[in-house]
Tab-separated table of C-alpha atoms in Angstrom:
chain	number	residue	atom	x	y	z
R	1	MET	CA	3.152	-3.782	20.429
R	2	LYS	CA	-0.430	-4.426	19.866
R	3	TRP	CA	-0.292	-4.763	16.300
R	4	GLU	CA	-4.212	-3.682	15.745
R	5	LYS	CA	-2.995	-0.025	16.562
R	6	LEU	CA	-0.828	-0.016	13.163
R	7	PHE	CA	-4.181	0.274	11.109
R	8	THR	CA	-7.132	2.684	11.101
R	9	THR	CA	-10.235	1.400	13.016
R	10	GLN	CA	-11.763	1.231	9.480
R	11	ILE	CA	-9.196	-0.972	7.863
R	12	VAL	CA	-9.065	-3.125	11.931
R	13	GLU	CA	-13.209	-3.889	11.208
R	14	ARG	CA	-12.812	-4.815	7.604
R	15	GLY	CA	-9.503	-7.399	8.364
R	16	TYR	CA	-11.752	-8.752	10.523
R	17	GLU	CA	-14.738	-9.548	8.538
R	18	TYR	CA	-12.764	-11.177	5.688
R	19	TYR	CA	-11.294	-13.175	8.874
R	20	CYS	CA	-14.505	-14.335	9.749
R	21	GLU	CA	-16.108	-15.039	6.647
R	22	GLY	CA	-12.763	-17.282	6.184
R	23	MET	CA	-10.801	-15.630	3.227
R	24	VAL	CA	-7.575	-16.143	4.668
R	25	ASP	CA	-6.222	-18.821	3.050
R	26	SER	CA	-2.656	-20.973	3.054
R	27	PHE	CA	-1.812	-19.783	6.144
R	28	GLU	CA	1.989	-20.113	7.461
R	29	VAL	CA	3.800	-18.845	10.514
R	30	THR	CA	7.939	-18.927	10.511
R	31	VAL	CA	10.803	-17.478	13.175
R	32	ASP	CA	10.715	-14.972	10.705
R	33	GLY	CA	7.517	-13.737	9.479
R	34	ILE	CA	3.696	-14.557	8.650
R	35	HIS	CA	2.786	-15.491	5.413
R	36	GLY	CA	-0.764	-16.050	3.837
R	37	LEU	CA	-2.987	-15.406	0.955
R	38	VAL	CA	-6.497	-13.602	1.100
R	39	MET	CA	-9.009	-14.243	-1.115
R	40	GLY	CA	-10.730	-10.702	-2.260
R	41	SER	CA	-11.958	-10.154	-5.992
R	42	GLU	CA	-8.606	-11.757	-6.608
R	43	GLU	CA	-5.848	-13.545	-4.380
R	44	TYR	CA	-3.978	-11.329	-2.614
R	45	ASP	CA	-0.222	-12.273	-0.815
R	46	VAL	CA	0.554	-11.142	2.402
R	47	SER	CA	4.125	-11.112	3.946
R	48	ILE	CA	4.646	-10.073	7.350
R	49	SER	CA	7.628	-9.786	9.137
R	50	LEU	CA	8.045	-10.799	12.814
R	51	VAL	CA	11.379	-9.155	15.211
R	52	GLN	CA	11.102	-10.775	18.898
R	53	GLY	CA	7.469	-11.596	18.163
R	54	ASP	CA	6.532	-8.067	17.215
R	55	VAL	CA	5.276	-6.909	13.842
R	56	ASP	CA	7.764	-5.114	11.950
R	57	GLU	CA	7.296	-4.995	8.366
R	58	MET	CA	4.067	-5.750	6.058
R	59	SER	CA	3.590	-5.952	2.389
R	60	CYS	CA	0.512	-6.915	0.274
R	61	SER	CA	0.028	-7.694	-3.255
R	62	CYS	CA	-3.619	-5.568	-3.378
R	63	PRO	CA	-3.228	-2.170	-4.800
R	64	TYR	CA	-4.405	0.032	-2.263
R	65	ALA	CA	-1.021	-1.736	-0.291
R	66	ARG	CA	0.590	-0.808	-2.970
R	67	GLY	CA	1.845	2.718	-1.620
R	68	GLY	CA	2.920	1.159	1.499
R	69	LYS	CA	-0.062	1.578	3.625
R	70	TYR	CA	-1.356	-1.286	5.858
R	71	CYS	CA	-4.952	-3.082	4.502
R	72	LYS	CA	-7.495	-5.036	5.439
R	73	HIS	CA	-6.068	-8.124	3.813
R	74	MET	CA	-3.021	-7.401	6.160
R	75	ALA	CA	-5.131	-7.668	9.257
R	76	ALA	CA	-6.896	-10.651	8.302
R	77	VAL	CA	-4.001	-12.336	8.086
R	78	LEU	CA	-2.809	-11.056	11.486
R	79	PHE	CA	-5.902	-11.569	13.115
R	80	ALA	CA	-5.445	-15.854	12.229
R	81	TRP	CA	-2.352	-15.368	13.882
R	82	SER	CA	-3.762	-14.127	16.829
R	83	ASN	CA	-6.102	-16.955	16.760
R	84	GLN	CA	-3.382	-19.406	16.650
R	85	THR	CA	-0.924	-17.415	19.343
R	86	GLY	CA	-4.216	-17.877	21.154
R	87	GLU	CA	-4.512	-14.106	21.638
R	88	LEU	CA	-7.193	-13.612	19.385
R	89	GLU	CA	-9.658	-12.773	22.733
R	90	ALA	CA	-7.710	-9.719	23.724
R	91	THR	CA	-7.042	-8.957	20.341
R	92	LEU	CA	-11.085	-8.447	20.192
R	93	LYS	CA	-11.410	-6.131	23.666
R	94	TRP	CA	-12.401	-3.606	21.074
R	95	ARG	CA	-15.026	-6.055	18.963
R	96	ILE	CA	-16.711	-7.793	21.981
R	97	ASP	CA	-16.996	-4.633	23.845
R	98	ASP	CA	-18.962	-2.959	20.508
R	99	ASP	CA	-20.804	-6.437	19.861
R	100	GLU	CA	-22.057	-6.044	23.368
R	101	ASP	CA	-23.234	-2.150	23.144
R	102	PHE	CA	-24.687	-2.968	19.199
R	103	GLN	CA	-26.625	-5.968	20.699
R	104	SER	CA	-27.775	-3.822	23.117
R	105	ARG	CA	-29.097	-1.545	21.240
R	106	LEU	CA	-30.671	-4.099	19.390
R	107	ALA	CA	-32.665	-5.280	22.468
R	108	GLU	CA	-33.979	-1.978	23.282
R	109	ILE	CA	-34.799	-1.075	19.790
R	110	ASP	CA	-36.718	-4.457	19.643
R	111	ASP	CA	-38.643	-3.092	22.622
R	112	LEU	CA	-39.879	-0.106	21.175
R	113	VAL	CA	-40.978	-0.974	18.252
R	114	GLU	CA	-43.288	-3.420	19.641
R	115	GLU	CA	-44.662	-0.703	22.380
R	116	ALA	CA	-45.526	1.317	19.117
R	117	ASP	CA	-48.216	0.875	17.783
R	118	SER	CA	-48.850	0.906	13.874
R	119	GLU	CA	-49.824	4.746	13.424
R	120	THR	CA	-46.410	6.007	15.509
R	121	VAL	CA	-44.456	3.509	13.313
R	122	ARG	CA	-45.941	4.925	10.038
R	123	SER	CA	-45.517	8.526	10.846
R	124	PHE	CA	-41.897	8.378	11.896
R	125	LEU	CA	-41.063	6.282	8.977
R	126	LYS	CA	-42.680	9.090	6.520
R	127	GLY	CA	-40.360	11.731	8.469
R	128	VAL	CA	-36.971	9.427	8.418
R	129	LEU	CA	-37.697	8.792	4.191
R	130	ALA	CA	-38.354	12.302	3.682
R	131	ALA	CA	-35.250	13.054	5.492
R	132	ASP	CA	-32.785	10.803	4.232
R	133	ASP	CA	-32.657	10.247	0.238
R	134	ARG	CA	-30.796	7.036	0.405
R	135	TRP	CA	-33.095	5.204	2.718
R	136	HIS	CA	-35.735	6.572	0.676
R	137	HIS	CA	-34.757	5.072	-2.470
R	138	ARG	CA	-33.732	1.885	-0.680
R	139	PHE	CA	-37.219	1.870	0.685
R	140	CYS	CA	-38.699	2.500	-2.623
R	141	GLN	CA	-36.623	-0.530	-3.496
R	142	THR	CA	-37.892	-2.870	-1.423
R	143	VAL	CA	-41.601	-1.867	-2.176
R	144	LYS	CA	-41.603	-0.943	-5.732
R	145	GLN	CA	-39.647	-1.986	-8.986
R	146	GLU	CA	-37.948	1.033	-10.955
R	147	ASP	CA	-36.165	1.132	-14.446
R	148	ASP	CA	-32.362	1.234	-14.530
R	149	GLU	CA	-32.172	4.319	-15.716
R	150	ASP	CA	-34.218	6.016	-12.848
R	151	GLU	CA	-32.312	4.142	-10.352
R	152	LEU	CA	-29.205	5.140	-11.167
R	153	LEU	CA	-30.428	8.343	-11.303
R	154	ASP	CA	-31.673	8.257	-7.890
R	155	TYR	CA	-28.154	7.024	-6.955
R	156	ARG	CA	-26.267	9.984	-8.638
R	157	LEU	CA	-28.835	12.547	-6.772
R	158	ILE	CA	-27.690	10.176	-3.431
R	159	LEU	CA	-24.027	10.631	-3.689
R	160	ASP	CA	-24.497	14.257	-4.963
R	161	ALA	CA	-26.396	15.099	-1.639
R	162	LEU	CA	-23.818	13.041	0.275
R	163	VAL	CA	-20.896	15.109	-0.897
R	164	TYR	CA	-22.967	18.442	-0.225
R	165	GLU	CA	-23.560	17.510	3.043
R	166	TYR	CA	-20.632	16.833	4.103
R	167	ALA	CA	-18.565	19.087	1.722
R	168	GLY	CA	-21.227	22.198	2.460
R	169	ASP	CA	-20.658	25.596	-0.104
R	170	ASP	CA	-17.042	25.426	0.274
R	171	GLY	CA	-16.835	22.124	-1.633
R	172	PHE	CA	-14.337	20.489	0.626
R	173	ILE	CA	-14.457	18.096	3.600
R	174	ASN	CA	-12.239	18.710	6.946
R	175	TYR	CA	-10.079	15.689	8.302
R	176	LYS	CA	-12.713	15.358	11.388
R	177	GLU	CA	-15.534	14.521	8.141
R	178	ALA	CA	-13.285	12.723	5.996
R	179	GLY	CA	-13.482	8.714	7.980
R	180	ASP	CA	-17.431	9.608	8.261
R	181	PHE	CA	-17.730	10.512	4.642
R	182	ALA	CA	-15.544	7.199	3.332
R	183	ASN	CA	-17.520	5.112	5.667
R	184	GLU	CA	-20.606	6.263	4.384
R	185	LEU	CA	-19.429	5.046	0.554
R	186	HIS	CA	-18.075	2.384	1.806
R	187	ASP	CA	-22.080	0.862	2.913
R	188	ILE	CA	-22.987	1.984	-0.233
R	189	LEU	CA	-20.770	0.002	-2.039
R	190	ASP	CA	-21.201	-3.090	0.361
R	191	GLU	CA	-24.766	-2.893	0.469
R	192	ASP	CA	-26.843	-1.163	-2.449
R	193	VAL	CA	-23.852	-2.326	-4.672
R	194	ALA	CA	-23.877	-5.889	-3.027
R	195	GLU	CA	-27.608	-6.139	-3.767
R	196	LEU	CA	-27.723	-4.633	-7.293
R	197	ILE	CA	-25.015	-7.418	-7.689
R	198	GLU	CA	-27.096	-9.808	-6.242
R	199	LYS	CA	-29.893	-8.994	-8.478
R	200	GLU	CA	-27.801	-9.754	-11.211
R	201	LYS	CA	-27.881	-6.197	-12.219
R	202	TYR	CA	-24.790	-6.139	-13.025
R	203	ARG	CA	-24.933	-3.018	-15.847
R	204	LEU	CA	-26.805	-0.670	-13.096
R	205	ALA	CA	-24.148	-1.610	-10.287
R	206	PHE	CA	-21.139	-0.954	-12.709
R	207	ALA	CA	-22.543	2.686	-13.506
R	208	VAL	CA	-23.156	3.176	-9.384
R	209	VAL	CA	-19.568	2.604	-8.992
R	210	ASN	CA	-17.933	4.313	-11.704
R	211	HIS	CA	-20.206	7.776	-10.670
R	212	LEU	CA	-18.275	6.878	-7.180
R	213	LEU	CA	-15.307	7.092	-8.867
R	214	PHE	CA	-15.747	10.132	-10.579
R	215	VAL	CA	-16.567	11.702	-7.204
R	216	LEU	CA	-13.390	10.459	-5.633
R	217	ASN	CA	-11.798	12.399	-8.628
R	218	ASP	CA	-13.338	15.471	-8.369
R	219	LEU	CA	-13.596	15.651	-4.866
R	220	ALA	CA	-11.638	18.181	-2.401
R	221	ILE	CA	-10.570	16.403	0.674
R	222	ASP	CA	-8.106	16.187	3.324
R	223	ASP	CA	-7.751	12.192	3.682
R	224	SER	CA	-4.464	11.912	5.570
R	225	GLY	CA	-5.461	8.981	6.860
R	226	GLY	CA	-6.269	6.932	4.003
R	227	GLU	CA	-9.954	7.039	3.764
R	228	ILE	CA	-10.311	7.608	-0.241
R	229	ASP	CA	-7.332	5.035	-1.200
R	230	MET	CA	-9.765	2.465	0.985
R	231	VAL	CA	-12.392	3.531	-0.826
R	232	ALA	CA	-10.686	3.274	-4.283
R	233	ASP	CA	-9.180	-0.151	-2.708
R	234	SER	CA	-13.575	-1.527	-2.556
R	235	ILE	CA	-14.341	0.259	-5.610
R	236	TYR	CA	-11.524	-1.952	-7.304
R	237	GLU	CA	-12.947	-5.346	-5.796
R	238	THR	CA	-15.820	-4.586	-6.612
R	239	TRP	CA	-15.140	-4.380	-10.257
R	240	GLY	CA	-13.545	-7.780	-9.776
R	241	ARG	CA	-17.133	-9.456	-8.421
R	242	LEU	CA	-18.968	-7.818	-11.706
R	243	LEU	CA	-16.055	-9.386	-13.707
R	244	LEU	CA	-16.477	-13.104	-11.654
R	245	ASN	CA	-20.331	-12.623	-12.379
R	246	ALA	CA	-21.188	-10.725	-15.479
R	247	ASP	CA	-21.747	-12.407	-19.378
R	248	LEU	CA	-19.204	-11.725	-21.978
R	249	GLU	CA	-21.307	-9.189	-23.477
R	250	VAL	CA	-21.709	-7.048	-20.115
R	251	LYS	CA	-17.433	-7.572	-19.947
R	252	GLN	CA	-16.972	-6.286	-22.903
R	253	GLU	CA	-18.808	-3.218	-22.455
R	254	MET	CA	-17.062	-2.745	-19.200
R	255	PHE	CA	-13.698	-3.299	-20.959
R	256	ASP	CA	-14.826	-0.416	-23.612
R	257	TRP	CA	-15.155	1.825	-20.584
R	258	PHE	CA	-12.026	0.690	-18.878
R	259	VAL	CA	-9.852	1.703	-22.077
R	260	GLY	CA	-11.746	5.217	-22.398
R	261	GLN	CA	-10.779	6.075	-19.024
R	262	LEU	CA	-6.783	6.162	-19.953
R	263	ASP	CA	-7.263	9.504	-21.683
R	264	GLY	CA	-5.900	11.389	-18.689
R	265	ARG	CA	-9.321	12.382	-17.206
R	266	LEU	CA	-8.645	10.769	-13.776
R	267	GLU	CA	-6.139	11.611	-11.153
R	268	ASP	CA	-3.106	9.774	-11.480
R	269	TYR	CA	-3.996	7.349	-8.400
R	270	LEU	CA	-7.024	6.182	-9.438
R	271	GLU	CA	-6.148	5.526	-13.183
R	272	GLU	CA	-3.725	2.803	-11.629
R	273	TYR	CA	-6.417	1.039	-10.647
R	274	VAL	CA	-8.522	1.135	-13.805
R	275	VAL	CA	-4.829	0.139	-15.185
R	276	GLN	CA	-4.368	-2.857	-12.402
R	277	ILE	CA	-7.972	-4.513	-13.786
R	278	LEU	CA	-7.021	-4.646	-17.038
R	279	ILE	CA	-3.460	-6.196	-16.807
R	280	ASN	CA	-5.057	-8.532	-13.881
R	281	GLU	CA	-8.807	-9.280	-15.468
R	282	PHE	CA	-9.929	-9.665	-18.720
R	283	ASN	CA	-8.192	-12.928	-19.268
R	284	GLU	CA	-10.367	-14.664	-21.975
R	285	GLY	CA	-9.580	-14.749	-25.794
R	286	ALA	CA	-12.308	-12.501	-26.518
R	287	PHE	CA	-9.618	-9.466	-24.803
R	288	ARG	CA	-6.376	-10.695	-25.176
R	289	GLN	CA	-5.272	-9.715	-28.371
R	290	GLU	CA	-7.359	-5.690	-27.945
R	291	ARG	CA	-5.717	-6.039	-24.674
R	292	SER	CA	-2.195	-6.470	-26.076
R	293	ARG	CA	-2.475	-3.967	-28.966
R	294	LEU	CA	-3.372	-1.592	-25.855
R	295	PHE	CA	-0.530	-2.409	-23.748
R	296	LYS	CA	1.787	-2.111	-26.779
R	297	GLU	CA	0.434	1.590	-27.558
R	298	ARG	CA	0.560	2.898	-24.508
R	299	LEU	CA	4.533	1.711	-24.201
R	300	VAL	CA	5.410	3.635	-27.523
R	301	ARG	CA	3.696	6.816	-25.954
R	302	MET	CA	6.026	6.707	-22.800
R	303	ASP	CA	9.003	7.138	-25.574
R	304	ALA	CA	7.740	10.679	-25.429
R	305	ILE	CA	7.969	11.412	-21.823
R	306	VAL	CA	10.876	13.920	-20.820
R	307	ASP	CA	10.710	13.210	-17.166
R	308	HIS	CA	12.824	10.191	-16.916
R	309	TRP	CA	11.603	9.270	-13.345
R	310	MET	CA	8.013	8.712	-14.965
R	311	ARG	CA	9.062	7.476	-17.918
R	312	GLU	CA	11.099	4.494	-15.943
R	313	TYR	CA	7.657	3.861	-13.658
R	314	MET	CA	5.279	3.997	-16.312
R	315	GLY	CA	6.903	2.587	-19.103
R	316	GLY	CA	8.392	-0.039	-16.789
R	317	GLU	CA	4.539	-1.118	-15.792
R	318	TRP	CA	3.697	-1.266	-19.636
R	319	ALA	CA	6.845	-3.276	-20.624
R	320	LEU	CA	5.772	-5.901	-18.442
R	321	GLN	CA	2.419	-6.251	-19.368
R	322	VAL	CA	3.522	-6.536	-22.890
R	323	LEU	CA	6.768	-9.307	-22.065
R	324	ALA	CA	4.162	-11.453	-19.933
R	325	LEU	CA	1.349	-11.180	-22.348
R	326	LEU	CA	4.062	-12.440	-25.401
R	327	SER	CA	5.448	-14.759	-22.700
R	328	LYS	CA	2.151	-16.449	-22.511
R	329	ASP	CA	1.645	-17.218	-26.204
R	330	GLU	CA	3.287	-20.064	-27.970
R	331	GLY	CA	5.059	-18.720	-31.282
R	332	ASN	CA	6.390	-15.348	-29.778
R	333	GLU	CA	9.664	-15.981	-29.143
R	334	GLN	CA	11.038	-13.526	-31.615
R	335	GLU	CA	9.013	-10.376	-30.609
R	336	LEU	CA	10.114	-10.958	-26.833
R	337	LYS	CA	12.916	-10.784	-28.103
R	338	GLU	CA	12.881	-7.704	-30.151
R	339	MET	CA	10.814	-6.299	-27.636
R	340	CYS	CA	13.611	-7.193	-24.429
R	341	GLN	CA	15.821	-5.713	-26.790
R	342	LYS	CA	13.857	-2.210	-27.781
R	343	TYR	CA	12.837	-1.260	-24.082
R	344	TRP	CA	16.738	-2.537	-22.433
R	345	ASN	CA	16.596	0.946	-20.965
R	346	LEU	CA	14.004	-0.223	-18.454
R	347	ALA	CA	15.266	-1.371	-15.528
R	348	ALA	CA	11.908	-2.964	-15.198
R	349	VAL	CA	13.034	-5.447	-18.368
R	350	ARG	CA	16.330	-5.902	-17.130
R	351	ARG	CA	14.932	-7.146	-13.772
R	352	ILE	CA	12.977	-9.680	-15.496
R	353	ALA	CA	15.756	-10.332	-17.179
R	354	VAL	CA	18.313	-11.060	-14.428
R	355	GLU	CA	14.726	-13.176	-13.106
R	356	GLU	CA	15.583	-15.577	-16.117
R	357	CYS	CA	18.983	-15.566	-15.240
R	358	MET	CA	18.472	-16.847	-12.412
R	359	GLY	CA	15.991	-19.584	-12.510
R	360	ARG	CA	18.227	-21.303	-14.886
R	361	LYS	CA	21.061	-20.591	-12.687
R	362	ASP	CA	23.477	-18.448	-15.216
R	363	TYR	CA	25.002	-16.301	-12.367
R	364	ALA	CA	27.740	-14.711	-14.444
R	365	LEU	CA	25.278	-13.567	-17.152
R	366	ALA	CA	22.708	-11.907	-14.084
R	367	LEU	CA	25.985	-10.237	-13.064
R	368	ALA	CA	27.022	-8.593	-16.318
R	369	ILE	CA	23.294	-7.073	-16.527
R	370	LEU	CA	23.378	-5.894	-13.285
R	371	ASP	CA	26.965	-4.482	-13.920
R	372	GLU	CA	25.427	-2.570	-16.528
R	373	SER	CA	22.033	-2.233	-14.809
R	374	LEU	CA	24.322	0.056	-12.124
R	375	GLU	CA	25.717	2.295	-14.593
R	376	LEU	CA	22.600	2.989	-16.484
R	377	ASP	CA	20.642	3.548	-13.766
R	378	ARG	CA	23.689	5.264	-11.536
R	379	GLY	CA	20.866	8.467	-10.865
R	380	MET	CA	18.624	6.351	-9.623
R	381	PRO	CA	19.731	5.519	-5.801
R	382	ASP	CA	16.538	3.209	-5.068
R	383	LEU	CA	17.474	0.880	-8.019
R	384	VAL	CA	21.237	1.372	-7.396
R	385	VAL	CA	20.966	0.105	-3.858
R	386	ASN	CA	18.883	-2.882	-5.246
R	387	TYR	CA	21.464	-4.193	-7.773
R	388	SER	CA	23.845	-4.010	-5.164
R	389	GLN	CA	21.955	-5.726	-2.979
R	390	GLN	CA	21.253	-8.655	-5.547
R	391	LYS	CA	25.068	-8.885	-6.438
R	392	LYS	CA	25.994	-9.530	-2.791
R	393	GLU	CA	22.940	-12.394	-3.111
R	394	ILE	CA	24.901	-14.106	-5.890
R	395	TYR	CA	28.525	-13.980	-4.514
R	396	LEU	CA	27.095	-15.633	-1.257
R	397	LEU	CA	24.729	-18.327	-3.341
R	398	THR	CA	28.099	-18.938	-5.101
R	399	GLY	CA	30.433	-19.355	-2.378
R	400	ASP	CA	32.344	-16.360	-3.671
R	401	LYS	CA	33.500	-15.250	-0.921
R	402	VAL	CA	35.782	-12.623	-1.635
R	403	SER	CA	33.711	-10.835	-3.981
R	404	TYR	CA	30.292	-10.925	-1.110
R	405	VAL	CA	32.831	-8.950	1.074
R	406	LYS	CA	33.729	-6.579	-1.307
R	407	GLN	CA	29.784	-6.058	-2.084
R	408	LEU	CA	29.358	-5.999	1.452
R	409	TRP	CA	31.638	-3.086	1.829
R	410	ALA	CA	30.532	-1.094	-1.631
R	411	LEU	CA	26.935	-0.832	0.071
R	412	VAL	CA	27.956	0.263	3.198
R	413	LEU	CA	30.629	2.711	1.863
R	414	GLU	CA	28.688	3.543	-1.382
R	415	HIS	CA	25.723	2.573	-2.459
R	416	ASP	CA	23.648	2.356	0.777
R	417	ARG	CA	26.175	4.258	2.695
R	418	GLY	CA	25.965	3.452	6.420
R	419	ASP	CA	23.364	1.042	6.679
R	420	PHE	CA	23.245	-0.812	9.551
R	421	ALA	CA	21.598	-4.203	8.241
R	422	SER	CA	24.779	-4.467	5.668
R	423	TYR	CA	26.699	-3.305	8.542
R	424	GLN	CA	26.168	-6.075	10.639
R	425	GLU	CA	26.487	-8.413	7.850
R	426	LEU	CA	29.655	-6.685	7.149
R	427	LYS	CA	31.244	-7.234	10.997
R	428	GLU	CA	29.538	-10.847	11.009
R	429	GLN	CA	32.477	-11.605	8.305
R	430	TYR	CA	35.357	-10.866	10.738
R	431	THR	CA	36.523	-11.802	14.465
R	432	ALA	CA	36.673	-9.528	17.460
R	433	GLU	CA	39.835	-8.544	16.994
R	434	GLU	CA	39.783	-7.641	13.244
R	435	TRP	CA	36.443	-5.503	13.678
R	436	VAL	CA	38.092	-3.074	15.903
R	437	HIS	CA	40.179	-2.088	12.728
R	438	GLU	CA	38.129	-2.727	10.085
R	439	ARG	CA	35.111	-0.581	11.499
R	440	GLU	CA	37.341	2.244	11.753
R	441	LYS	CA	37.219	2.386	7.629
R	442	ILE	CA	33.477	3.494	7.615
R	443	PHE	CA	34.594	5.981	10.343
R	444	GLU	CA	36.906	7.404	8.340
R	445	GLN	CA	35.120	7.783	5.287
R	446	LEU	CA	31.474	8.119	5.932
R	447	PRO	CA	30.455	11.619	7.156
R	448	ASP	CA	28.743	12.065	10.807
R	449	SER	CA	25.252	11.508	10.297
R	450	HIS	CA	22.709	9.348	11.868
R	451	GLN	CA	23.631	6.450	10.152
R	452	VAL	CA	26.870	6.613	11.531
R	453	ALA	CA	25.771	7.610	14.976
R	454	ARG	CA	23.451	4.355	15.180
R	455	ILE	CA	26.576	2.065	14.442
R	456	TYR	CA	28.443	4.104	17.579
R	457	GLN	CA	25.369	2.886	19.189
R	458	ALA	CA	25.810	-0.301	18.744
R	459	GLU	CA	29.598	-0.679	19.262
R	460	GLY	CA	29.172	1.137	22.681
R	461	LEU	CA	31.270	3.939	21.226
R	462	LYS	CA	29.387	6.438	24.031
R	463	ASP	CA	32.414	8.864	23.785
R	464	ARG	CA	31.669	9.220	19.855
R	465	LEU	CA	28.037	9.425	20.218
R	466	LEU	CA	28.315	12.038	22.806
R	467	ALA	CA	30.474	14.102	20.324
R	468	TYR	CA	28.321	13.450	17.504
R	469	VAL	CA	24.953	13.942	19.656
R	470	VAL	CA	26.660	17.865	21.007
R	471	ASN	CA	27.478	18.839	17.406
R	472	SER	CA	23.963	18.284	15.723
R	473	PRO	CA	21.912	21.168	15.639
R	474	GLY	CA	18.719	21.216	17.075
R	475	LEU	CA	17.417	17.976	19.524
R	476	PHE	CA	16.289	15.396	17.572
R	477	GLU	CA	19.706	13.778	17.756
R	478	LEU	CA	19.977	14.631	21.436
R	479	GLN	CA	16.437	13.260	22.361
R	480	ALA	CA	17.267	9.579	20.018
R	481	PHE	CA	20.193	8.473	21.878
R	482	GLU	CA	19.342	10.356	24.999
R	483	ASP	CA	18.792	7.386	26.665
R	484	ASP	CA	22.041	5.486	25.809
R	485	LEU	CA	24.059	8.578	27.048
R	486	LYS	CA	22.337	10.037	30.112
R	487	GLU	CA	23.718	7.762	32.799
R	488	GLU	CA	27.277	8.382	32.033
R	489	TYR	CA	27.249	11.985	30.332
R	490	PRO	CA	24.197	13.921	32.337
R	491	ARG	CA	26.078	17.169	32.896
R	492	GLU	CA	26.930	17.281	29.253
R	493	LEU	CA	23.460	16.454	27.847
R	494	LEU	CA	22.337	19.108	30.328
R	495	ALA	CA	24.525	21.866	28.693
R	496	LYS	CA	23.120	20.678	25.500
R	497	TYR	CA	19.644	21.288	26.568
R	498	ARG	CA	21.097	24.723	27.879
R	499	GLN	CA	22.892	25.498	24.531
R	500	GLU	CA	19.222	24.608	22.005
R	501	LEU	CA	17.214	26.495	24.913
R	502	GLU	CA	19.481	29.929	24.685
R	503	ASN	CA	19.281	29.916	20.435
R	504	SER	CA	15.478	29.057	20.594
R	505	ALA	CA	15.030	32.320	22.938
R	506	VAL	CA	17.274	34.429	20.556
R	507	VAL	CA	14.995	33.656	17.646
R	508	THR	CA	11.401	33.245	19.472
R	509	SER	CA	11.942	36.355	22.030
R	510	ASN	CA	11.346	40.394	21.210
R	511	ARG	CA	12.950	43.388	21.967
R	512	LYS	CA	10.796	43.559	25.155
């Protein structure tokens, strides 16, 4: 697999820039995967699992990747991996081709400028500046100084004009235009705002970035490729750079602004970036007490939320931050204990408790908390699977083979029904002869499903797999397992295709 195909072109480009700038740190490759730390506005932890040398799963601690997206930090680590394996040149072929075109274009521009007389250049420059607000503004900044208020107004007009250019009168940016529009916003952040930071115009830079944030918030766009999330991620990193350089007075203004955005005006996904900047930054003593008060206040508000999932998710996030702050400060042991008791119904609080138990090797208490969690959160399947997996790992760690095998059965038959990884792990606990009989329990207790079909496939039970495929409606399962069956059962598969074709014809044909 060519890993770069997993990313959008924009993400690969930005990952390559990070790699070239030496921002990949503590890079390590093992048999099972790759791990690296990537320096951005803060340190991001990237983990990539490999299966037979191909990229399988990836994770990163940055806000953009939190929703399961593949980010530029992952791409940067993969460029480092390609360099280590000697495949960087092949990976960069697309980039080398682009560079050759770029260098050729630069040479052509040099020739054109040398050939033109000064009056022609002046006339052409006037036309460009008249037609493009952003270049007009940048040229003004180059040849004369404007005060911050006028310059901020210029940037607002530029951003508003940019939205109109792409959205038009109907106010919607379609899928085809989304990428180019996002690139324009990236340019403003990477060039204009970066220049303001370099000039130490921190207040102005912050105001421009924040206006850009509200442009995103009010935008109607088909960003199926994740373009807006990428821009929001760049906004977050720009905030980080500002906080790294600004003095305490400016930081206080920034802190107050961030707190003011937690009023519900921002869309949830954008407000999450504000929450994360408050969580990860502002660690100076001047902000700690105010931040602690804010987090506790937000946590209390979560109690009023009716939706269980939302209360669990948002309440858990705020509870974790309050507990983290309390644990950092000495003398808060009693308050910390009271907070845990008060919000014990939140899965995040119990997760921290389990981690602490594991750290001090109190496995009995960890198991007790997990059993309680299985009961409290029985209506939340993802949590139930996680608790069951944790119990299995504890039994394995403590050498309790009987409980370990029992927990594997619970995963396969109840908590994560038909999960193939758990199935394989369970199979390894029996001899080949024993397993022929044991696996029948799974086939008997689980209804026909894609998971069971995959087990049929792995076990070479082609007759059962064929029966499953033939009895499944539609073509999905047929196409999923056709390669396994077509050599031995070509007539049966052809009959299945014919039947599905006839079924479709009944629906799609008219009386004529």
